[in-house]
PDB file of C-alpha atoms in Angstrom:
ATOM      1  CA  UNK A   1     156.828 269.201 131.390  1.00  0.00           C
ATOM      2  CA  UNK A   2     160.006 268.463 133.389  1.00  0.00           C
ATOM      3  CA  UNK A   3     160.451 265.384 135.824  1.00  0.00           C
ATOM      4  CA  UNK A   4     162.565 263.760 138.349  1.00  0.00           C
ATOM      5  CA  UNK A   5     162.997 259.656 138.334  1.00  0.00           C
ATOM      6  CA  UNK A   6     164.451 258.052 140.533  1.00  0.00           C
ATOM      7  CA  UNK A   7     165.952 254.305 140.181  1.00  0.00           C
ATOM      8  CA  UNK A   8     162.920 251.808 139.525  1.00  0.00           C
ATOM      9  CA  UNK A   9     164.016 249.558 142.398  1.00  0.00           C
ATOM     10  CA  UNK A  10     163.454 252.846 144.748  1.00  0.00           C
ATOM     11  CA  UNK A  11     160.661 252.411 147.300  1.00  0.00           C
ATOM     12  CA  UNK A  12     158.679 254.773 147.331  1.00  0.00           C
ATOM     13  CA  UNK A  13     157.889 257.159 149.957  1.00  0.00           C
ATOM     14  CA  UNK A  14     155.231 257.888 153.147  1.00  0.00           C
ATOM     15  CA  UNK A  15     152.788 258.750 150.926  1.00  0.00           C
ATOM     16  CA  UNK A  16     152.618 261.984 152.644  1.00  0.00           C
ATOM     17  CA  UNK A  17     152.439 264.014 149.481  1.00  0.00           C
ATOM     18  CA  UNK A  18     149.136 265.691 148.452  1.00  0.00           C
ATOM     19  CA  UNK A  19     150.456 265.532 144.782  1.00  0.00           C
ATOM     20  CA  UNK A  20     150.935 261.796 144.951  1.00  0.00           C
ATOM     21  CA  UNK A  21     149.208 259.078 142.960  1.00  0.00           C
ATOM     22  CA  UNK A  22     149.100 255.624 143.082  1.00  0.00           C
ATOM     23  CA  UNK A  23     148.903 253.560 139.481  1.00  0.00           C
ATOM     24  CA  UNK A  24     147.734 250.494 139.336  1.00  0.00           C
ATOM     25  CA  UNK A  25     147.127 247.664 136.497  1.00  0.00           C
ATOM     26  CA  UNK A  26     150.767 248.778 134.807  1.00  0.00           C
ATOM     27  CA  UNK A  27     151.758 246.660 131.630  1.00  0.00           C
ATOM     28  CA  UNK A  28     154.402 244.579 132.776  1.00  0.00           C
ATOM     29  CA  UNK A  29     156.646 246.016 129.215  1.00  0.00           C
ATOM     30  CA  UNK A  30     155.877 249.928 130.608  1.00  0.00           C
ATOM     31  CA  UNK A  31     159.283 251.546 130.897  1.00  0.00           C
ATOM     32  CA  UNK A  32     160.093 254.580 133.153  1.00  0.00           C
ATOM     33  CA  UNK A  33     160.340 256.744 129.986  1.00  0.00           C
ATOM     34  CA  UNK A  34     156.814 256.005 128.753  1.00  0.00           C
ATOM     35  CA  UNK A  35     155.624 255.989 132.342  1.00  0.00           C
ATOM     36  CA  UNK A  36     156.461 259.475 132.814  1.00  0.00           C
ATOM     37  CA  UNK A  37     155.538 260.921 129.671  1.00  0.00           C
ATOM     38  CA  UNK A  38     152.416 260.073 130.084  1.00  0.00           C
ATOM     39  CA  UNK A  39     152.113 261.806 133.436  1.00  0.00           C
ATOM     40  CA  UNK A  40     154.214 264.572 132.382  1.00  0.00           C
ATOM     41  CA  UNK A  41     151.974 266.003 130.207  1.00  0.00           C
ATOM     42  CA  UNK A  42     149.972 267.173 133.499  1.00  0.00           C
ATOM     43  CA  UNK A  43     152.652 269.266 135.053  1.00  0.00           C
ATOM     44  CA  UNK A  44     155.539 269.122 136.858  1.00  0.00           C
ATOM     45  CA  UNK A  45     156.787 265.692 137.895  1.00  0.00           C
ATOM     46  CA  UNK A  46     158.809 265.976 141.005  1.00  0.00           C
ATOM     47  CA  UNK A  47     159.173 261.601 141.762  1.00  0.00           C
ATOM     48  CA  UNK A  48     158.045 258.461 139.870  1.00  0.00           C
ATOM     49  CA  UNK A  49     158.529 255.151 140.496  1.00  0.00           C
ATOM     50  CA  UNK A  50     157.618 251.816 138.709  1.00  0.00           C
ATOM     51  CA  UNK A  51     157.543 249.249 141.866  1.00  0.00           C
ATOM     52  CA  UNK A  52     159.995 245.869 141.305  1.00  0.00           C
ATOM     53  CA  UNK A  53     159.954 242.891 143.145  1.00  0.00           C
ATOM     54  CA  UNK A  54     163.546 243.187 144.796  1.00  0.00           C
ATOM     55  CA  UNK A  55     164.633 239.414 144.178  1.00  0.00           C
ATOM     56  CA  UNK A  56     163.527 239.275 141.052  1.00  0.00           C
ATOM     57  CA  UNK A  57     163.704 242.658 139.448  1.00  0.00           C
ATOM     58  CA  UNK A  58     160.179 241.684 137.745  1.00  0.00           C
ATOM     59  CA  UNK A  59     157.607 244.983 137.794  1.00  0.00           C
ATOM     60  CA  UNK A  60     154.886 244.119 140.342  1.00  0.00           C
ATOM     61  CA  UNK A  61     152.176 246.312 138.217  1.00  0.00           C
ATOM     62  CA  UNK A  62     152.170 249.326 139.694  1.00  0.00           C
ATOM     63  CA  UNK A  63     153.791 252.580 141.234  1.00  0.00           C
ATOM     64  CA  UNK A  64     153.904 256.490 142.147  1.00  0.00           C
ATOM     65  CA  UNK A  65     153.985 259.907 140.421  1.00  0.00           C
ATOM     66  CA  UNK A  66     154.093 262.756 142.476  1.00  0.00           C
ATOM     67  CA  UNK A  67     153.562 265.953 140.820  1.00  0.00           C
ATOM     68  CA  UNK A  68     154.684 269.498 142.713  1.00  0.00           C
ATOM     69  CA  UNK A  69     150.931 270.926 142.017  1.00  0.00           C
ATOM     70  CA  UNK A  70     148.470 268.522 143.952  1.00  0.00           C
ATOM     71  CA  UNK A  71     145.926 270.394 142.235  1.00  0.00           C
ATOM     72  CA  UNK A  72     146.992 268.235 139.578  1.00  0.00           C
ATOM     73  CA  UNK A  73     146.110 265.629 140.595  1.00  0.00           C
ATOM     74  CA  UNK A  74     141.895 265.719 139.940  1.00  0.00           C
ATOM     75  CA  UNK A  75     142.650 266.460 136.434  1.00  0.00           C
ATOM     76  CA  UNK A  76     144.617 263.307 136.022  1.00  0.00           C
ATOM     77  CA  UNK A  77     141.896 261.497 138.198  1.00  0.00           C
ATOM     78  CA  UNK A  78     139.105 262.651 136.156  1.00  0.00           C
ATOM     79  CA  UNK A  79     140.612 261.055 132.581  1.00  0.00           C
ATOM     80  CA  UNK A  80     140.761 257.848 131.512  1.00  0.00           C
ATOM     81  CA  UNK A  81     144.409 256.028 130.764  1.00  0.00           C
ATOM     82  CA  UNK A  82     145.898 253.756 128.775  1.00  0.00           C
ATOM     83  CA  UNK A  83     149.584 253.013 128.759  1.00  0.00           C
ATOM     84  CA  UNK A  84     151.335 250.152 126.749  1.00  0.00           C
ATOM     85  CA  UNK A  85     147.516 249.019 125.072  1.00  0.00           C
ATOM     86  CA  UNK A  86     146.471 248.865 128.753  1.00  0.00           C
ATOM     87  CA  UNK A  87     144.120 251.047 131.037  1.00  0.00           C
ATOM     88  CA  UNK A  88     145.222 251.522 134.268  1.00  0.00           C
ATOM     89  CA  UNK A  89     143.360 252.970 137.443  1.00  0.00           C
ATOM     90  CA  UNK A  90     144.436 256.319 139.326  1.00  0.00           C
ATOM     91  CA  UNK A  91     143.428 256.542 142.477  1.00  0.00           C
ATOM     92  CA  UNK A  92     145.347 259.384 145.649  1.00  0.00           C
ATOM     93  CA  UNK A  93     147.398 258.003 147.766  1.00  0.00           C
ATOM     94  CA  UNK A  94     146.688 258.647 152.037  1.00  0.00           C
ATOM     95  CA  UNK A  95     148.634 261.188 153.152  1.00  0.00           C
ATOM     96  CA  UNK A  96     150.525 260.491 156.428  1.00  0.00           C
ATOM     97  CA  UNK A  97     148.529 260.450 159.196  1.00  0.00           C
ATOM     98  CA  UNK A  98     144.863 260.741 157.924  1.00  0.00           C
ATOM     99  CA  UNK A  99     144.671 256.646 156.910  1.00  0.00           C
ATOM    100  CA  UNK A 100     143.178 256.978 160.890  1.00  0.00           C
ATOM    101  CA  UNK A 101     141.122 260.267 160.507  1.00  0.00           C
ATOM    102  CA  UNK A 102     139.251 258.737 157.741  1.00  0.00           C
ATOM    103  CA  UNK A 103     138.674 255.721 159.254  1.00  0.00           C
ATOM    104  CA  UNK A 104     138.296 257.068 162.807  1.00  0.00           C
ATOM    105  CA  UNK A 105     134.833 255.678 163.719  1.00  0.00           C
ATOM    106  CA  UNK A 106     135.566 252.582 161.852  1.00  0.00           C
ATOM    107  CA  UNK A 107     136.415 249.747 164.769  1.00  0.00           C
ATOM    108  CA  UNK A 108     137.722 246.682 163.607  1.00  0.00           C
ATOM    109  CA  UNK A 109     140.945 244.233 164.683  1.00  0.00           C
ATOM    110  CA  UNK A 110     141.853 242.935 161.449  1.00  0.00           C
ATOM    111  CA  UNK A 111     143.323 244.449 159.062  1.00  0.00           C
ATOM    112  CA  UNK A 112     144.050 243.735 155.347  1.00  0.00           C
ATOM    113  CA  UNK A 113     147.671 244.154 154.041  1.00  0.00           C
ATOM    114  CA  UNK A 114     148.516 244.409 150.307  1.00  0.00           C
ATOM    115  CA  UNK A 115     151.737 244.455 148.541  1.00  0.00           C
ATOM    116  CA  UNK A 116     153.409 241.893 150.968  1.00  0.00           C
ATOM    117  CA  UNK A 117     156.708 240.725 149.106  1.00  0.00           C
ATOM    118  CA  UNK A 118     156.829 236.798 147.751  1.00  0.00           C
ATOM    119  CA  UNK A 119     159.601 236.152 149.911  1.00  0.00           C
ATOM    120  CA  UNK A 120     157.650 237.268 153.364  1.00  0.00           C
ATOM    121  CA  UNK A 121     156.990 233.978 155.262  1.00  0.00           C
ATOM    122  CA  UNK A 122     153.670 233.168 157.730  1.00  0.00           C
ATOM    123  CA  UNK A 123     155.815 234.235 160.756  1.00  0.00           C
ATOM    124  CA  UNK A 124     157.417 236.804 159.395  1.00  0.00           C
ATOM    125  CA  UNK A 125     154.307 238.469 158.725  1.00  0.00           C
ATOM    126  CA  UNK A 126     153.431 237.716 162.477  1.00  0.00           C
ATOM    127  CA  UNK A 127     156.745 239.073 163.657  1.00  0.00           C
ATOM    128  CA  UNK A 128     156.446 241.903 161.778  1.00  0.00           C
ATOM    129  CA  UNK A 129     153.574 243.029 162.978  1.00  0.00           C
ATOM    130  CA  UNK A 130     154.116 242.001 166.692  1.00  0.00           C
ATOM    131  CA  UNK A 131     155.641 244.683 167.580  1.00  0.00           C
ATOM    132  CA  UNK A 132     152.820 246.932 166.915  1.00  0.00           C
ATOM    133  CA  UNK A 133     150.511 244.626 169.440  1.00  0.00           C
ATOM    134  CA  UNK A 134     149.640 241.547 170.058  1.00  0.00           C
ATOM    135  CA  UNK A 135     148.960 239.215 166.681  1.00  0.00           C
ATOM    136  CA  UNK A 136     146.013 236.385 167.365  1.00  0.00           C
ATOM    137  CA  UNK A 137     145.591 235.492 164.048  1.00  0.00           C
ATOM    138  CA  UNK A 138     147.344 236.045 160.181  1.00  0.00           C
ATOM    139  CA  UNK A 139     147.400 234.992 157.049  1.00  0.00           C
ATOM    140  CA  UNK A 140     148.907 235.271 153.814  1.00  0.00           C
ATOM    141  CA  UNK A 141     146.932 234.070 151.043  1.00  0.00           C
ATOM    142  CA  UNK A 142     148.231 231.428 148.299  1.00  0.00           C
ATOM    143  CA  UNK A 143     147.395 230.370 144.635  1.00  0.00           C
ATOM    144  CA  UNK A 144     145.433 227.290 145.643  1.00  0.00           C
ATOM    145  CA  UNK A 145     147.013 225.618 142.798  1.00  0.00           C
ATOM    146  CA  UNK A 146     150.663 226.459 142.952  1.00  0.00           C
ATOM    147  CA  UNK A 147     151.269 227.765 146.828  1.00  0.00           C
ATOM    148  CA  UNK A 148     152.564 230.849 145.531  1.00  0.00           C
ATOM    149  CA  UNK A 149     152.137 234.166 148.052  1.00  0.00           C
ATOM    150  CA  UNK A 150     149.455 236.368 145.888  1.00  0.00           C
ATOM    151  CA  UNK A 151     150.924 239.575 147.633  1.00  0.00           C
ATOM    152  CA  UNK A 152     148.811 240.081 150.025  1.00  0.00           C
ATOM    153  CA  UNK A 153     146.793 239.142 153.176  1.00  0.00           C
ATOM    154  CA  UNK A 154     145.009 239.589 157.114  1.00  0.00           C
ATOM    155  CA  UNK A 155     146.169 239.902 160.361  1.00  0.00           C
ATOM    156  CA  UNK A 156     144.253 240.465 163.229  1.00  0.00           C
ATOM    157  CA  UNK A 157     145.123 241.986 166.465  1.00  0.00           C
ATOM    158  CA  UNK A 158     143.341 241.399 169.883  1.00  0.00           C
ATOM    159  CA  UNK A 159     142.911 245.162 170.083  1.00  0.00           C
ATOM    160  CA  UNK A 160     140.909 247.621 168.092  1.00  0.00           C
ATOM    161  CA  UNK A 161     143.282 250.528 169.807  1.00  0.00           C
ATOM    162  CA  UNK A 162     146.192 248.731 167.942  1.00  0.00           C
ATOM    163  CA  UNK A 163     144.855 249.226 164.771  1.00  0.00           C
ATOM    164  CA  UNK A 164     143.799 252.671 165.481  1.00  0.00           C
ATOM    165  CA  UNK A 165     147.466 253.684 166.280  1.00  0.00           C
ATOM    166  CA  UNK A 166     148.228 251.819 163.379  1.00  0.00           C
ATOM    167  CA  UNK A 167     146.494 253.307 160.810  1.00  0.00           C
ATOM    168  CA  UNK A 168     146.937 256.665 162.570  1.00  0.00           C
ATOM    169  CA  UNK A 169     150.235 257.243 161.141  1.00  0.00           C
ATOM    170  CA  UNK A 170     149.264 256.462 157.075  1.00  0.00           C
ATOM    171  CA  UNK A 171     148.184 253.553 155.236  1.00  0.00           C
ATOM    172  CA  UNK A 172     151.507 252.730 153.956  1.00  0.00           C
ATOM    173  CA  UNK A 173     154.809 250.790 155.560  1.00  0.00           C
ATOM    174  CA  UNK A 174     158.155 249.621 155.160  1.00  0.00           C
ATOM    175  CA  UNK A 175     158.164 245.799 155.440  1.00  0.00           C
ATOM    176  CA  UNK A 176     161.197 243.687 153.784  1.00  0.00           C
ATOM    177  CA  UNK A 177     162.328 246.942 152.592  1.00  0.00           C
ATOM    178  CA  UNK A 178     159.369 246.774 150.575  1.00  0.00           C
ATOM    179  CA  UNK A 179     156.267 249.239 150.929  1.00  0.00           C
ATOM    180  CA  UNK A 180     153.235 247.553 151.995  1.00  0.00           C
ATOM    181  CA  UNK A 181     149.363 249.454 152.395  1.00  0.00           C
ATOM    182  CA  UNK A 182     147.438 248.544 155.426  1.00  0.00           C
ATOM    183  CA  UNK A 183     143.556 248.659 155.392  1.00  0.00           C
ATOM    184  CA  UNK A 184     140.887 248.241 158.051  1.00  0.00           C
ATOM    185  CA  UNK A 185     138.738 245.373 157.095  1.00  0.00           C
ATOM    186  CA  UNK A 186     135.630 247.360 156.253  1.00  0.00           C
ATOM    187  CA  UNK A 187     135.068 250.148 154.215  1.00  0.00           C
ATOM    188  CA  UNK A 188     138.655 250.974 153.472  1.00  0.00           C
ATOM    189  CA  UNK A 189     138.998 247.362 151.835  1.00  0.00           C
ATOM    190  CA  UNK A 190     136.193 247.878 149.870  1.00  0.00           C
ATOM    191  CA  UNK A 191     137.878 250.512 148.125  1.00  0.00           C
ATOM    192  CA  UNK A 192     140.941 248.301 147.733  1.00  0.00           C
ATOM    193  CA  UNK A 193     139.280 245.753 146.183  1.00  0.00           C
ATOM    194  CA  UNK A 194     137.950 248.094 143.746  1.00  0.00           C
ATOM    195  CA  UNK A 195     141.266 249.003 142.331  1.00  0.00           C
ATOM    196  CA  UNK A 196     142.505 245.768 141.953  1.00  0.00           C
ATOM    197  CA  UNK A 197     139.521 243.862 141.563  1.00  0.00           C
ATOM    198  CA  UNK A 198     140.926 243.148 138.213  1.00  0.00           C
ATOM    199  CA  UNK A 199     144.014 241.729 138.914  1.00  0.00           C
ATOM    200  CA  UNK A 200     142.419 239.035 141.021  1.00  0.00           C
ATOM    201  CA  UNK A 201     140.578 235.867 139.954  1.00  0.00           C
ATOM    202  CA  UNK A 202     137.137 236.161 140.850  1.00  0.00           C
ATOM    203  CA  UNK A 203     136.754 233.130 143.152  1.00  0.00           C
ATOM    204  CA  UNK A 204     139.329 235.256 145.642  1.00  0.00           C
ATOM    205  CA  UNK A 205     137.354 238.168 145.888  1.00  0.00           C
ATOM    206  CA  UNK A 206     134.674 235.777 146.982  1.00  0.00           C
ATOM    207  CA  UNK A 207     136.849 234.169 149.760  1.00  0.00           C
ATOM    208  CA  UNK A 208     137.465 237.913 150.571  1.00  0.00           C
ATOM    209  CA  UNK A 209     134.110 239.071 151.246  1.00  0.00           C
ATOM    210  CA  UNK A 210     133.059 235.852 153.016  1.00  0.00           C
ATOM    211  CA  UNK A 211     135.923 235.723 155.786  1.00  0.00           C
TER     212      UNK A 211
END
């Protein structure tokens, strides 16, 4: 099957595309080449990406196919995959501007925000999302051992509307010229976790579920 690639260091798009898929768990070895002939051999390929830190170059363990027949996509959902010795998890990406339909009767001020670049300071993260509303409390949380960002974190608005208008225009953002998912702490996260439940060390997950 044919494909497009574009540049590894590309960030991916809105997530607007019914034929997009988000891969996590990605051995940190996978090239481009093997990444898309895996996918390939479901149909068309019209955009992959393999997502890089952009200080460091390093693969951050996941990325994007989109294919140009979303009905594609539950084929490649349905099977299991391994790439590099490694399985990773498939899961659809939110097109733009149903993150808040699907959510819609969910009300909550916080929300969870994953993918947040190393570099991203405590008040950038606050300044970032200032201008959206007003920020009463955020966090990015560390390795408890080394200080180290993990990628990902909370912030917590002093509106539920906020996050409503938020969300209402896709789960995914540009922050640091890096794209970051957003996630109403509820039901939403839950899912989250699922896919990467892996990745993190258990005792996390529990500070997770009892903020």
């Amino acid at each position: 099957m044919g494909s497009r690639s574009r540049n590894d260091n590309f960030q991916s798009g809105d997530g607007a595309s019914p034929g997009k898929i988000f891969i996590g768990g990605l051995h940190k070895d996978t090239t481009t080449t093997v990444f898309n002939k895996h996918f390939g051999k479901y149909g068309e390929i019209t955009d992959s990406v393999i997502m890089r830190d952009r200080h460091t170059g390093q693969p951050r363990g996941f990325g994007f196919i989109t294919y140009a027949d979303s009905s594609v996509v539950d084929k490649v959902i349905e099977d299991n995959h391994v790439i590099n010795g490694k399985q990773v998890e498939i899961k659809r990406t939110i097109p733009k501007g149903a993150g808040g339909n699907q959510a819609k009767d969910i009300k909550t001020k916080k929300i969870f925000v994953g993918g947040i670049p190393s570099t991203v300071t405590e008040d950038e993260l606050k300044d970032f999302f200032a201008k959206y509303g007003n920020v009463v409390e955020h966090q990015i949380i560390r390795d408890h051992e080394t200080n180290r960002s993990r990628g990902f974190g909370f912030v917590i608005f002093d509106s539920e509307e906020v996050v409503d208008e938020l969300l209402s225009k896709g789960n995914m953002i540009d922050m640091a010229d890096t794209q970051v998912s957003l996630y109403k702490w509820c039901l939403e996260l839950w899912w989250y976790m699922k896919l990467f439940i892996s990745w993190f060390h258990f005792e996390f997950f529990c500070l997770f579920i009892s903020l």
